[in-house]
PDB file of C-alpha atoms in Angstrom:
ATOM      1  CA  UNK N   1       0.207   0.259   0.389  1.00  0.00           C
ATOM      2  CA  UNK N   2       2.961   2.309   1.293  1.00  0.00           C
ATOM      3  CA  UNK N   3       4.596   1.735  -2.864  1.00  0.00           C
ATOM      4  CA  UNK N   4       0.841   2.269  -4.472  1.00  0.00           C
ATOM      5  CA  UNK N   5       0.733   5.406  -2.167  1.00  0.00           C
ATOM      6  CA  UNK N   6       4.110   6.756  -3.456  1.00  0.00           C
ATOM      7  CA  UNK N   7       3.946   6.196  -7.220  1.00  0.00           C
ATOM      8  CA  UNK N   8       0.767   7.418  -7.291  1.00  0.00           C
ATOM      9  CA  UNK N   9       2.463  11.290  -5.996  1.00  0.00           C
ATOM     10  CA  UNK N  10       5.663  10.236  -8.467  1.00  0.00           C
ATOM     11  CA  UNK N  11       2.714   9.139 -11.413  1.00  0.00           C
ATOM     12  CA  UNK N  12       0.445  13.168 -10.896  1.00  0.00           C
ATOM     13  CA  UNK N  13       4.539  15.197 -10.149  1.00  0.00           C
ATOM     14  CA  UNK N  14       5.104  14.256 -14.185  1.00  0.00           C
ATOM     15  CA  UNK N  15       1.804  14.400 -14.894  1.00  0.00           C
ATOM     16  CA  UNK N  16       1.224  18.775 -15.931  1.00  0.00           C
ATOM     17  CA  UNK N  17      -2.533  16.690 -15.872  1.00  0.00           C
ATOM     18  CA  UNK N  18      -3.947  13.802 -13.430  1.00  0.00           C
ATOM     19  CA  UNK N  19      -7.327  12.403 -13.098  1.00  0.00           C
ATOM     20  CA  UNK N  20      -8.304   9.874 -11.121  1.00  0.00           C
ATOM     21  CA  UNK N  21      -8.300   6.070 -12.993  1.00  0.00           C
ATOM     22  CA  UNK N  22     -11.655   4.400 -13.465  1.00  0.00           C
ATOM     23  CA  UNK N  23     -12.726   0.261 -11.664  1.00  0.00           C
ATOM     24  CA  UNK N  24     -11.614  -0.536 -15.664  1.00  0.00           C
ATOM     25  CA  UNK N  25      -8.190   0.369 -15.787  1.00  0.00           C
ATOM     26  CA  UNK N  26      -8.195  -1.813 -12.552  1.00  0.00           C
ATOM     27  CA  UNK N  27      -8.734  -6.045 -12.677  1.00  0.00           C
ATOM     28  CA  UNK N  28     -10.520  -6.376  -9.658  1.00  0.00           C
ATOM     29  CA  UNK N  29     -12.565  -4.129  -7.058  1.00  0.00           C
ATOM     30  CA  UNK N  30     -10.870  -4.859  -3.932  1.00  0.00           C
ATOM     31  CA  UNK N  31      -7.569  -3.319  -5.707  1.00  0.00           C
ATOM     32  CA  UNK N  32      -9.397  -0.019  -7.488  1.00  0.00           C
ATOM     33  CA  UNK N  33     -10.708   0.814  -3.662  1.00  0.00           C
ATOM     34  CA  UNK N  34      -7.348   0.467  -2.528  1.00  0.00           C
ATOM     35  CA  UNK N  35      -6.554   3.007  -5.787  1.00  0.00           C
ATOM     36  CA  UNK N  36      -9.909   5.074  -4.327  1.00  0.00           C
ATOM     37  CA  UNK N  37      -8.226   4.936  -0.324  1.00  0.00           C
ATOM     38  CA  UNK N  38      -4.902   6.197  -1.390  1.00  0.00           C
ATOM     39  CA  UNK N  39      -6.255   8.848  -3.758  1.00  0.00           C
ATOM     40  CA  UNK N  40      -8.013   9.916  -0.465  1.00  0.00           C
ATOM     41  CA  UNK N  41      -5.494   9.687   2.401  1.00  0.00           C
ATOM     42  CA  UNK N  42      -3.072  11.854  -0.304  1.00  0.00           C
ATOM     43  CA  UNK N  43      -5.409  14.886  -0.487  1.00  0.00           C
ATOM     44  CA  UNK N  44      -6.392  14.370   3.409  1.00  0.00           C
ATOM     45  CA  UNK N  45      -3.036  15.075   3.265  1.00  0.00           C
ATOM     46  CA  UNK N  46      -2.669  18.041   1.367  1.00  0.00           C
ATOM     47  CA  UNK N  47      -0.169  16.228  -0.690  1.00  0.00           C
ATOM     48  CA  UNK N  48      -1.731  16.212  -3.296  1.00  0.00           C
ATOM     49  CA  UNK N  49      -4.819  18.874  -4.043  1.00  0.00           C
ATOM     50  CA  UNK N  50      -7.178  19.504  -7.309  1.00  0.00           C
ATOM     51  CA  UNK N  51      -6.059  21.447  -9.563  1.00  0.00           C
ATOM     52  CA  UNK N  52      -7.644  25.366 -10.110  1.00  0.00           C
ATOM     53  CA  UNK N  53      -8.617  26.147 -13.313  1.00  0.00           C
ATOM     54  CA  UNK N  54      -9.360  22.457 -14.205  1.00  0.00           C
ATOM     55  CA  UNK N  55     -11.139  20.585 -10.142  1.00  0.00           C
ATOM     56  CA  UNK N  56     -11.654  17.233 -12.607  1.00  0.00           C
ATOM     57  CA  UNK N  57      -7.175  16.952 -12.775  1.00  0.00           C
ATOM     58  CA  UNK N  58      -5.122  16.440 -10.014  1.00  0.00           C
ATOM     59  CA  UNK N  59      -1.730  18.281  -9.089  1.00  0.00           C
ATOM     60  CA  UNK N  60       0.810  17.642  -6.636  1.00  0.00           C
ATOM     61  CA  UNK N  61       1.830  20.534  -3.884  1.00  0.00           C
ATOM     62  CA  UNK N  62       5.028  21.425  -2.513  1.00  0.00           C
ATOM     63  CA  UNK N  63       4.402  19.169   0.758  1.00  0.00           C
ATOM     64  CA  UNK N  64       3.814  15.742  -2.400  1.00  0.00           C
ATOM     65  CA  UNK N  65       7.099  17.333  -3.580  1.00  0.00           C
ATOM     66  CA  UNK N  66       9.050  17.277  -0.074  1.00  0.00           C
ATOM     67  CA  UNK N  67       7.535  13.473   0.297  1.00  0.00           C
ATOM     68  CA  UNK N  68       8.971  12.305  -2.916  1.00  0.00           C
ATOM     69  CA  UNK N  69      12.370  13.911  -2.450  1.00  0.00           C
ATOM     70  CA  UNK N  70      12.533  12.233   1.271  1.00  0.00           C
ATOM     71  CA  UNK N  71      11.900   8.616  -0.473  1.00  0.00           C
ATOM     72  CA  UNK N  72       8.315   8.205  -0.230  1.00  0.00           C
ATOM     73  CA  UNK N  73       5.910   8.251   2.217  1.00  0.00           C
ATOM     74  CA  UNK N  74       6.894   5.723   4.223  1.00  0.00           C
ATOM     75  CA  UNK N  75      10.261   7.722   4.777  1.00  0.00           C
ATOM     76  CA  UNK N  76       8.373  10.688   5.653  1.00  0.00           C
ATOM     77  CA  UNK N  77       6.334   9.539   7.857  1.00  0.00           C
ATOM     78  CA  UNK N  78       9.325   7.992  10.183  1.00  0.00           C
ATOM     79  CA  UNK N  79      11.057  11.028   9.810  1.00  0.00           C
ATOM     80  CA  UNK N  80       7.689  13.026  10.973  1.00  0.00           C
ATOM     81  CA  UNK N  81       7.409  10.647  13.507  1.00  0.00           C
ATOM     82  CA  UNK N  82      11.202  10.847  15.547  1.00  0.00           C
ATOM     83  CA  UNK N  83      11.039  15.039  14.854  1.00  0.00           C
ATOM     84  CA  UNK N  84       7.427  15.237  16.619  1.00  0.00           C
ATOM     85  CA  UNK N  85       9.167  11.902  19.381  1.00  0.00           C
ATOM     86  CA  UNK N  86      12.397  14.656  19.752  1.00  0.00           C
ATOM     87  CA  UNK N  87       9.911  17.558  19.781  1.00  0.00           C
ATOM     88  CA  UNK N  88       8.665  15.580  23.074  1.00  0.00           C
ATOM     89  CA  UNK N  89      11.190  14.362  24.670  1.00  0.00           C
ATOM     90  CA  UNK N  90      13.068  18.188  24.619  1.00  0.00           C
ATOM     91  CA  UNK N  91       8.836  19.266  25.777  1.00  0.00           C
ATOM     92  CA  UNK N  92       8.999  16.787  28.902  1.00  0.00           C
ATOM     93  CA  UNK N  93      13.018  17.346  29.601  1.00  0.00           C
ATOM     94  CA  UNK N  94      11.775  21.189  30.040  1.00  0.00           C
ATOM     95  CA  UNK N  95       8.820  20.294  32.259  1.00  0.00           C
ATOM     96  CA  UNK N  96      11.589  19.381  33.938  1.00  0.00           C
ATOM     97  CA  UNK N  97      13.673  21.385  34.354  1.00  0.00           C
ATOM     98  CA  UNK N  98      11.001  24.418  34.858  1.00  0.00           C
ATOM     99  CA  UNK N  99       9.559  21.708  38.058  1.00  0.00           C
ATOM    100  CA  UNK N 100      13.569  21.808  39.462  1.00  0.00           C
ATOM    101  CA  UNK N 101      13.735  25.465  39.326  1.00  0.00           C
ATOM    102  CA  UNK N 102      10.695  26.390  40.730  1.00  0.00           C
ATOM    103  CA  UNK N 103      11.578  23.525  43.725  1.00  0.00           C
ATOM    104  CA  UNK N 104      14.685  25.086  44.510  1.00  0.00           C
ATOM    105  CA  UNK N 105      14.469  28.617  43.423  1.00  0.00           C
ATOM    106  CA  UNK N 106      16.323  29.752  45.991  1.00  0.00           C
ATOM    107  CA  UNK N 107      18.887  27.079  45.625  1.00  0.00           C
ATOM    108  CA  UNK N 108      21.401  30.017  43.548  1.00  0.00           C
ATOM    109  CA  UNK N 109      21.300  32.541  46.220  1.00  0.00           C
ATOM    110  CA  UNK N 110      22.356  30.186  49.552  1.00  0.00           C
ATOM    111  CA  UNK N 111      25.426  28.622  46.921  1.00  0.00           C
ATOM    112  CA  UNK N 112      25.918  32.445  46.155  1.00  0.00           C
ATOM    113  CA  UNK N 113      25.621  33.684  49.607  1.00  0.00           C
ATOM    114  CA  UNK N 114      27.665  30.912  51.256  1.00  0.00           C
ATOM    115  CA  UNK N 115      30.741  31.650  48.472  1.00  0.00           C
ATOM    116  CA  UNK N 116      30.576  35.147  49.528  1.00  0.00           C
ATOM    117  CA  UNK N 117      31.262  34.712  52.953  1.00  0.00           C
ATOM    118  CA  UNK N 118      33.816  31.722  52.056  1.00  0.00           C
ATOM    119  CA  UNK N 119      36.060  34.256  50.450  1.00  0.00           C
ATOM    120  CA  UNK N 120      35.283  37.123  53.131  1.00  0.00           C
ATOM    121  CA  UNK N 121      37.091  34.675  55.000  1.00  0.00           C
ATOM    122  CA  UNK N 122      39.502  33.819  52.905  1.00  0.00           C
ATOM    123  CA  UNK N 123      40.821  37.215  52.676  1.00  0.00           C
ATOM    124  CA  UNK N 124      40.585  37.361  56.161  1.00  0.00           C
ATOM    125  CA  UNK N 125      42.903  34.662  56.582  1.00  0.00           C
ATOM    126  CA  UNK N 126      44.804  36.193  54.115  1.00  0.00           C
ATOM    127  CA  UNK N 127      45.070  39.958  55.295  1.00  0.00           C
ATOM    128  CA  UNK N 128      45.746  37.890  58.460  1.00  0.00           C
ATOM    129  CA  UNK N 129      48.979  36.358  57.518  1.00  0.00           C
ATOM    130  CA  UNK N 130      50.434  39.484  55.593  1.00  0.00           C
ATOM    131  CA  UNK N 131      50.009  41.294  59.205  1.00  0.00           C
ATOM    132  CA  UNK N 132      51.535  38.576  60.460  1.00  0.00           C
ATOM    133  CA  UNK N 133      54.405  38.369  57.908  1.00  0.00           C
ATOM    134  CA  UNK N 134      54.907  42.197  58.534  1.00  0.00           C
ATOM    135  CA  UNK N 135      54.635  41.470  62.302  1.00  0.00           C
ATOM    136  CA  UNK N 136      58.027  39.483  61.969  1.00  0.00           C
ATOM    137  CA  UNK N 137      60.096  41.323  59.392  1.00  0.00           C
ATOM    138  CA  UNK N 138      59.831  44.834  61.510  1.00  0.00           C
ATOM    139  CA  UNK N 139      60.410  42.473  64.292  1.00  0.00           C
ATOM    140  CA  UNK N 140      64.192  41.092  62.521  1.00  0.00           C
ATOM    141  CA  UNK N 141      64.765  43.946  61.818  1.00  0.00           C
ATOM    142  CA  UNK N 142      64.814  45.476  64.618  1.00  0.00           C
ATOM    143  CA  UNK N 143      67.457  42.280  65.771  1.00  0.00           C
ATOM    144  CA  UNK N 144      69.749  43.474  63.259  1.00  0.00           C
ATOM    145  CA  UNK N 145      69.257  46.682  64.393  1.00  0.00           C
ATOM    146  CA  UNK N 146      70.084  46.548  67.545  1.00  0.00           C
ATOM    147  CA  UNK N 147      72.919  43.561  66.318  1.00  0.00           C
ATOM    148  CA  UNK N 148      73.997  47.017  64.485  1.00  0.00           C
ATOM    149  CA  UNK N 149      73.740  49.734  67.403  1.00  0.00           C
ATOM    150  CA  UNK N 150      75.606  46.986  69.616  1.00  0.00           C
ATOM    151  CA  UNK N 151      78.719  46.318  67.179  1.00  0.00           C
ATOM    152  CA  UNK N 152      79.014  50.373  66.930  1.00  0.00           C
ATOM    153  CA  UNK N 153      78.777  51.326  70.569  1.00  0.00           C
ATOM    154  CA  UNK N 154      81.314  47.969  70.708  1.00  0.00           C
ATOM    155  CA  UNK N 155      83.881  49.856  68.136  1.00  0.00           C
TER     156      UNK N 155
END
């Protein structure tokens, strides 16, 4: 049935005016009914449309050409289904992200506040250690000055 759809679509695209075949062109009535169902499906899916100049004939639409270029009706449906699945999965993930953000809306603020406190503590410690180093250097300088003064007095 899928191959029938592709062949009908290909025939319509090759002809400038395509009319529906009569039941006499088919070996049995069942094949004609399948053909009519396929024509109805093509119309319902907007792959073909009546010609504007003559409603007795059909012409292929841009969507119909797209279906042919993508390898036929079955391939088009598969790609469309994959695209829809990806879209649905993206929407589900977006919903989960939104729910998580709603539950943890204050979390970034808390993390920022804790980070700020840690930074301030590190800054305080660095000032204390630099003051201690400065005091140590000053005390060493004073000791050296005393020793130099004592040597000068001794000489």
